[in-house]
Short mmCIF file of C-alpha atoms and ligand atoms in Angstrom, two decimals:
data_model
loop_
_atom_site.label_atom_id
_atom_site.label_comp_id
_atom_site.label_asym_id
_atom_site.label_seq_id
_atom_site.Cartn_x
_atom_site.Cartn_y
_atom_site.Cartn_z
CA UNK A 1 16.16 -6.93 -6.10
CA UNK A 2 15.89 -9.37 -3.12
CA UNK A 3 13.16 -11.67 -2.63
CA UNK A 4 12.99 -12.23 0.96
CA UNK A 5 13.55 -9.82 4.17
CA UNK A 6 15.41 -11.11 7.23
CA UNK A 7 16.94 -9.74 10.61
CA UNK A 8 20.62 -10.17 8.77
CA UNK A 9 19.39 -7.13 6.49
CA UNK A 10 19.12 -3.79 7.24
CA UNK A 11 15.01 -2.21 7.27
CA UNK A 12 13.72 -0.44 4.71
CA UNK A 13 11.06 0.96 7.35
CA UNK A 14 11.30 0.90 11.21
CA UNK A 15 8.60 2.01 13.67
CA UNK A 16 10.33 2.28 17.41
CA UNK A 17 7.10 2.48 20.19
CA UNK A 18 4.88 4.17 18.00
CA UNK A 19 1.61 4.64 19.74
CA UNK A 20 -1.60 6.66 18.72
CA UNK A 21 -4.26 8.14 21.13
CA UNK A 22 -7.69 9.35 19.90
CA UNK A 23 -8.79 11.51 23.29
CA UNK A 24 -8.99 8.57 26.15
CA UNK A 25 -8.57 5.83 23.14
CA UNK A 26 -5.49 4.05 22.86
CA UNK A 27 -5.65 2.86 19.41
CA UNK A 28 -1.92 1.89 19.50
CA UNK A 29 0.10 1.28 21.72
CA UNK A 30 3.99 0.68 22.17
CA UNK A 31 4.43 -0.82 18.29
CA UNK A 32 7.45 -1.71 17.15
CA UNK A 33 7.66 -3.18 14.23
CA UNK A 34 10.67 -3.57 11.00
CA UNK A 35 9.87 -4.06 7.53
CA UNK A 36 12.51 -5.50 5.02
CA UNK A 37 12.95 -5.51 1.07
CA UNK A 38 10.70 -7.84 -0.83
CA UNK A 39 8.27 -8.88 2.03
CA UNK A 40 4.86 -9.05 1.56
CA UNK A 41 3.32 -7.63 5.29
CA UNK A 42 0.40 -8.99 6.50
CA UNK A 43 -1.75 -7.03 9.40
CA UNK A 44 -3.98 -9.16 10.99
CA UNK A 45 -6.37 -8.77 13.81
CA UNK A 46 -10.05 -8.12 14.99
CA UNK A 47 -12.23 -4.97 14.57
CA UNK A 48 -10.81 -2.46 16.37
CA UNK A 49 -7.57 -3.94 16.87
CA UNK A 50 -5.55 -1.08 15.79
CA UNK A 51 -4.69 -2.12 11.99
CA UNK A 52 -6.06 0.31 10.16
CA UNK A 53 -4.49 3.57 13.04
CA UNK A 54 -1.32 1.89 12.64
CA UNK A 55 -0.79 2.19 8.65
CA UNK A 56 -2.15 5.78 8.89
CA UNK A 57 0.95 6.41 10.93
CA UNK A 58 2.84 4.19 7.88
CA UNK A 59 1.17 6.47 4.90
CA UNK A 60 1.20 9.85 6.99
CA UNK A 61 -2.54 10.57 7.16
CA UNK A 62 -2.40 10.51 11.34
CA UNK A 63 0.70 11.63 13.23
CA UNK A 64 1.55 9.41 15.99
CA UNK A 65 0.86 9.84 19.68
CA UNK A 66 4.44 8.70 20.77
CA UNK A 67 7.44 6.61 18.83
CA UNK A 68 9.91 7.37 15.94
CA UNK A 69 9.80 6.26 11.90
CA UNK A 70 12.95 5.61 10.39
CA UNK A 71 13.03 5.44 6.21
CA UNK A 72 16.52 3.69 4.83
CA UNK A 73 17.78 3.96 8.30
CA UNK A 74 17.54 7.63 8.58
CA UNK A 75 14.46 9.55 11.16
CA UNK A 76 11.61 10.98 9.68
CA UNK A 77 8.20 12.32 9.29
CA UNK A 78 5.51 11.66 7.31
CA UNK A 79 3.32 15.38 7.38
CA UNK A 80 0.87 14.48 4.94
CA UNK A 81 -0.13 11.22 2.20
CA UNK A 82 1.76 12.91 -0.19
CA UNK A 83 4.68 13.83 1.91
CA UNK A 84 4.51 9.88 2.17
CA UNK A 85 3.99 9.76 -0.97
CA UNK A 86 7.38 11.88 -1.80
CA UNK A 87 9.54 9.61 0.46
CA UNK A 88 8.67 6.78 -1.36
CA UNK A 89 5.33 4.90 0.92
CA UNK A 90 1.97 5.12 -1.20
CA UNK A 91 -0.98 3.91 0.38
CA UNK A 92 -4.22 2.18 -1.84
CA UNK A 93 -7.52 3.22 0.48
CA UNK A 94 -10.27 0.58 0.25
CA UNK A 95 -12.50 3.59 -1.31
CA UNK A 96 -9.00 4.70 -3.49
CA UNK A 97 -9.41 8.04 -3.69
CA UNK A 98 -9.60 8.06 -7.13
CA UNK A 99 -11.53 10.66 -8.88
CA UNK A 100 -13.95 8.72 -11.26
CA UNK A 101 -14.85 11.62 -13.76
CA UNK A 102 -11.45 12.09 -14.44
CA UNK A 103 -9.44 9.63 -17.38
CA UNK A 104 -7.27 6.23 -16.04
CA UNK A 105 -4.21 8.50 -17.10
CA UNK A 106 -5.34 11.64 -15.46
CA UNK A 107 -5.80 9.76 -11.60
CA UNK A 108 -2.46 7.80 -12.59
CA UNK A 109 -0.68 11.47 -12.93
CA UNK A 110 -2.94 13.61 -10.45
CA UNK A 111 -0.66 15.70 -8.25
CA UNK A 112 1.66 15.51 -11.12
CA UNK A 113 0.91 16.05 -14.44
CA UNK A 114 3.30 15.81 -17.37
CA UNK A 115 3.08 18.69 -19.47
CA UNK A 116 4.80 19.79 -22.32
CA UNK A 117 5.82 23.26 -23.79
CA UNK A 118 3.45 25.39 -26.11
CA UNK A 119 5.25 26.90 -29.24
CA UNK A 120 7.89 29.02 -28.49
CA UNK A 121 6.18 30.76 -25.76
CA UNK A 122 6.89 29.49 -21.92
CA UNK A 123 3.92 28.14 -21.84
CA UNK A 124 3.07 24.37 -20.67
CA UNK A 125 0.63 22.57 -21.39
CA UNK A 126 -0.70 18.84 -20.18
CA UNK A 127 0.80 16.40 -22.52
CA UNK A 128 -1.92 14.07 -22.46
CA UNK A 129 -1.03 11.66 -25.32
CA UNK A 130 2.27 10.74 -23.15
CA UNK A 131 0.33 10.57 -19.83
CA UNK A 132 -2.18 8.33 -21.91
CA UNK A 133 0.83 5.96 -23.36
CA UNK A 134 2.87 6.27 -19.92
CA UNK A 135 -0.54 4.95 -17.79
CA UNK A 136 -1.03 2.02 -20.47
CA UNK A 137 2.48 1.34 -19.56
CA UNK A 138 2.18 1.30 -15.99
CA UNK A 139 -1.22 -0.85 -16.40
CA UNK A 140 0.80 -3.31 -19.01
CA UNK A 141 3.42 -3.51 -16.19
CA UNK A 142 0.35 -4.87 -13.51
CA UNK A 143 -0.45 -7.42 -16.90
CA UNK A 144 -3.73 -5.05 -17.00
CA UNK A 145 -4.57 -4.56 -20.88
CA UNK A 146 -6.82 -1.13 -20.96
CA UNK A 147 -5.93 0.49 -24.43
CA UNK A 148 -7.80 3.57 -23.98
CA UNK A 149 -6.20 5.36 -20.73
CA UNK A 150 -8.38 8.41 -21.56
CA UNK A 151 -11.84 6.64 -20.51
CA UNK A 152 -12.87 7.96 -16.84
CA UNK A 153 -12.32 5.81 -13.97
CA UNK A 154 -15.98 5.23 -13.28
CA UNK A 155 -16.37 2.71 -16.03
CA UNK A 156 -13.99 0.29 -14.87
CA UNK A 157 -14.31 -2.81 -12.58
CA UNK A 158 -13.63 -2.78 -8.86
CA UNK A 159 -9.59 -4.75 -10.16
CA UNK A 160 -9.48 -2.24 -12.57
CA UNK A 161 -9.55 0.77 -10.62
CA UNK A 162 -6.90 -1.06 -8.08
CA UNK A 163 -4.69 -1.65 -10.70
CA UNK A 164 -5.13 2.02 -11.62
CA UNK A 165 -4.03 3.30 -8.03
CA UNK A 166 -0.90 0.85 -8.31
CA UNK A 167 -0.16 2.16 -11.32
CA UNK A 168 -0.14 6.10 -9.54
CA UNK A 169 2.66 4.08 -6.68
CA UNK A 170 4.64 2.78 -9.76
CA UNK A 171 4.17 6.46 -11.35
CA UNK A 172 6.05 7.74 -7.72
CA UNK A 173 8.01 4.82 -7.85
CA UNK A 174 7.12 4.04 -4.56
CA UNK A 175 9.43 1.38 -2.24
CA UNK A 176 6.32 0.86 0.03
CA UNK A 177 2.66 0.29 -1.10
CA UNK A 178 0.60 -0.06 1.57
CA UNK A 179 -3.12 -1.47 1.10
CA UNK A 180 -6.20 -1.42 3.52
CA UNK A 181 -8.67 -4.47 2.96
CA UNK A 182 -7.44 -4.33 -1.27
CA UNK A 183 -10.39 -6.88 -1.55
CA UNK A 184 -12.68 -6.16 1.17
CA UNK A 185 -15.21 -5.29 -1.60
CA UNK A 186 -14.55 -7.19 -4.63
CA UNK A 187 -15.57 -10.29 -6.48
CA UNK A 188 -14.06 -13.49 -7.02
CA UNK A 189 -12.52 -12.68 -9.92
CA UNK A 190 -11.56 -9.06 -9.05
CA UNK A 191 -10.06 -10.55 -5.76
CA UNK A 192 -7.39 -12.73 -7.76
CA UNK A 193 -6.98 -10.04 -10.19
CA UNK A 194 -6.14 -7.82 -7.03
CA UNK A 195 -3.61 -10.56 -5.47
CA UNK A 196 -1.46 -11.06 -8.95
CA UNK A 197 -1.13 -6.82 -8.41
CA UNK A 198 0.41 -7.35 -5.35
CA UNK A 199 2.42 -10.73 -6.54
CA UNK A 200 3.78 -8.19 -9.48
CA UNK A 201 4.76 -5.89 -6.79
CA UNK A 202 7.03 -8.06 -4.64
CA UNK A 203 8.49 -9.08 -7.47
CA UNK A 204 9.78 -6.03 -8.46
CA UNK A 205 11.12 -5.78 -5.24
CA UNK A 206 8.60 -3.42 -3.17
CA UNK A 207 7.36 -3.80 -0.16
CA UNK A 208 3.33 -4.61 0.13
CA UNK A 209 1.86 -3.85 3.84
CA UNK A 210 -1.24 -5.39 3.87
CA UNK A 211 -3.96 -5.11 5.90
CA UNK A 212 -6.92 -8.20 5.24
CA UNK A 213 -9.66 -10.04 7.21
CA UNK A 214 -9.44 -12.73 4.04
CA UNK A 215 -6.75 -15.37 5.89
CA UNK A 216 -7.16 -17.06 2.53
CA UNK A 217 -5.16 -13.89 0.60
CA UNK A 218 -2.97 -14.00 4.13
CA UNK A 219 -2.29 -17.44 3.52
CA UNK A 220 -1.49 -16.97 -0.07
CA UNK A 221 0.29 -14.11 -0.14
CA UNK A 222 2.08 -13.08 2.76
CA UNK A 223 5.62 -13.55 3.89
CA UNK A 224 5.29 -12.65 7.37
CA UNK A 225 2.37 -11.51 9.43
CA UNK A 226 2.21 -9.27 12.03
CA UNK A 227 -1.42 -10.16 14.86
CA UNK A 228 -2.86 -6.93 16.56
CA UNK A 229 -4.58 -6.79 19.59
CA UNK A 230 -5.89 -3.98 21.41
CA UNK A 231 -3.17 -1.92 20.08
CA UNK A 232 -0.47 -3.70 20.47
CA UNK A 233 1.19 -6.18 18.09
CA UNK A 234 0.78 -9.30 19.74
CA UNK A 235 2.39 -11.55 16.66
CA UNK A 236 5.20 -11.14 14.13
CA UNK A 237 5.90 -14.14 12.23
CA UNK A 238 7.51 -15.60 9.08
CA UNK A 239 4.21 -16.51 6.97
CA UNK A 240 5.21 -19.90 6.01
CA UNK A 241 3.10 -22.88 6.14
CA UNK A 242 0.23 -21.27 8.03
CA UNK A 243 -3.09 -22.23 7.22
CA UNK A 244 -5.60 -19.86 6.92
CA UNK A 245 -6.87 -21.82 10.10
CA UNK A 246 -3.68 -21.28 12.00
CA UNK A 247 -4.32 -17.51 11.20
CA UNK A 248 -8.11 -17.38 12.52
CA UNK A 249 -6.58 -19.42 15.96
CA UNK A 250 -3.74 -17.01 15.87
CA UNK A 251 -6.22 -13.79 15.77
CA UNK A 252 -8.30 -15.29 18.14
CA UNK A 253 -6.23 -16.27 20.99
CA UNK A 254 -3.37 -13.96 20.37
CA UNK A 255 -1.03 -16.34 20.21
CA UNK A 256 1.27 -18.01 17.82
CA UNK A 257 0.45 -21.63 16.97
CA UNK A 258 2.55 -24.31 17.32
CA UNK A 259 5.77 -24.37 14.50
N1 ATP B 24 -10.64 8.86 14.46
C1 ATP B 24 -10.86 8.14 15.58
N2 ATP B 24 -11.34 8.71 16.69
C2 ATP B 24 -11.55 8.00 17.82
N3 ATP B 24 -11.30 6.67 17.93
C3 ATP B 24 -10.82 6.06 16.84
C4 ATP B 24 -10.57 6.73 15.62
N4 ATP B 24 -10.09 5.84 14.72
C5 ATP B 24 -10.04 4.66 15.35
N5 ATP B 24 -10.48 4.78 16.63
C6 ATP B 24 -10.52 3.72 17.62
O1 ATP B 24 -9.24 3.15 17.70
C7 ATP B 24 -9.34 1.74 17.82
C8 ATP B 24 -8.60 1.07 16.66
O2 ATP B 24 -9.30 1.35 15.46
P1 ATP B 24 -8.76 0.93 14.02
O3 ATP B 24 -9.65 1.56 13.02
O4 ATP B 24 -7.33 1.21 13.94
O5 ATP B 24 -8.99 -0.65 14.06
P2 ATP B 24 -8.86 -1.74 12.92
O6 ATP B 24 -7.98 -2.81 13.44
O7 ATP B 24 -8.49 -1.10 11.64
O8 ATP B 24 -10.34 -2.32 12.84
P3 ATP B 24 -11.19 -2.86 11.56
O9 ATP B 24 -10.75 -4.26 11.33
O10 ATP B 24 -12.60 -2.81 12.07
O11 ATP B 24 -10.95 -1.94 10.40
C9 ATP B 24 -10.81 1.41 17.89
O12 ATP B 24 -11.17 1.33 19.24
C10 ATP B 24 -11.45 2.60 17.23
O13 ATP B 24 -12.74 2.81 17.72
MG1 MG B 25 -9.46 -0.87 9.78
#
């Protein structure tokens, strides 16, 4: 798949004036905005800026105020997460909504279980050894080495249990995985765990959105960034040879630095 997005190609995801009111709020406002195969997306942009309203208009967990989504070029709607999810855009919450009682395999199927049939009867029933073997492959895929898929969520690290909501996009074979602050809460080690997820990602060919206060991930990561301010997308850039400086300036003042 390609590596890099660019106006000559067509969008894998358009948003045309999208705008989001909460009562007198105007979270969002007038957003356009076109994202292309193989990019890595970052959102930038102060508290309150809008990031976080704008991907829940991406991942379907808000309906917009105003503006059209177009998937492959064709209108739609996203009514739900998982109607999202359907079409082909997961989104990775900072608190994951992963259920941490429940086994790595069983959050990597939930909402879908593999089952097999029951003796001659029609009957189904889970086939957990080949959701346990297909989550180990999805985690082996991330370079994430967890040999027992059937141990609950809860004992795993803060990477871990990111790698184990990838692995539930890769499961929908999702197009677009789209992350609020991946990092926001992890350790140093976690954190670079987190950022060779995403690096797998692009290289299969999907499309990261990412949404970080860390310019140093930005920086490191991302192949064009995208500045909010009050609501509006004030910056939308090729990523190349910023600084996490130039990204702090650019946040700040709302302006693109010097090329
Ligand atoms: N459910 C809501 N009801 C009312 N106002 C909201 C709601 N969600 C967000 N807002 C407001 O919309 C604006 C944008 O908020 P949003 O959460 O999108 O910002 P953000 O850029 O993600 O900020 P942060 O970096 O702090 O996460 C803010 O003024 C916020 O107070
Ligand atoms: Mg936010």
């Amino acid at each position: 798949m390609a590596e890099t997005g660019g106006p000559d190609r067509a969008p894998l995801l358009s948003l045309r004036g999208i705008g989001k009111n909460y009562g007198a709020v105007v979270a969002v406002r007038d957003v356009d905005l076109d994202v292309y195969p193989g990019e890595v997306l970052a959102i930038c942009g102060d508290n309150g800026a809008g990031k976080s309203s704008l991907i829940k208009i991406m991942s379907g967990a808000q309906a917009p105020s105003a503006g059209t989504i177009r998937l492959r070029g064709a209108e739609t709607r996203f009514r739900s997460p998982h109607d999202a999810l359907l079409q082909g855009v997961a989104t990775i919450y900072q608190d994951l909504a992963l259920a941490p009682r429940l086994s790595i395999a069983a959050n990597v199927f939930m909402g879908a279980e593999l089952t097999r049939p029951l003796g001659l009867k029609f009957l189904r029933v889970l086939d957990r050894a080949r959701m346990a073997d297909e989550a180990r492959a999805y985690l082996r895929r991330l370079s994430v080495e967890i040999a027992d898929t059937r141990r609950p969520v809860a004992g795993l690290s803060g990477g871990q249990r990111q790698a184990v909501a990838i692995s539930r996009a890769l499961r929908w074979d999702a197009g677009i995985v789209i992350m609020d602050e991946p990092t926001a809460a992890l350790g140093v080690k976690e954190t670079a765990q987190v950022l060779d997820l995403i690096r797998r990602l692009k290289s299969e060919g999907r499309v990261v959105i990412l949404i970080s206060h860390n310019m140093a991930d930005v920086a490191a990561l991302a192949t064009r960034v995208v500045v909010m301010r009050a609501g509006a997308k004030v910056i939308d850039r090729p990523a190349e040879g910023l600084t996490p400086d130039d990204l702090g300036h650019m946040i700040i003042t709302g302006r693109d630095v010097a090329q």
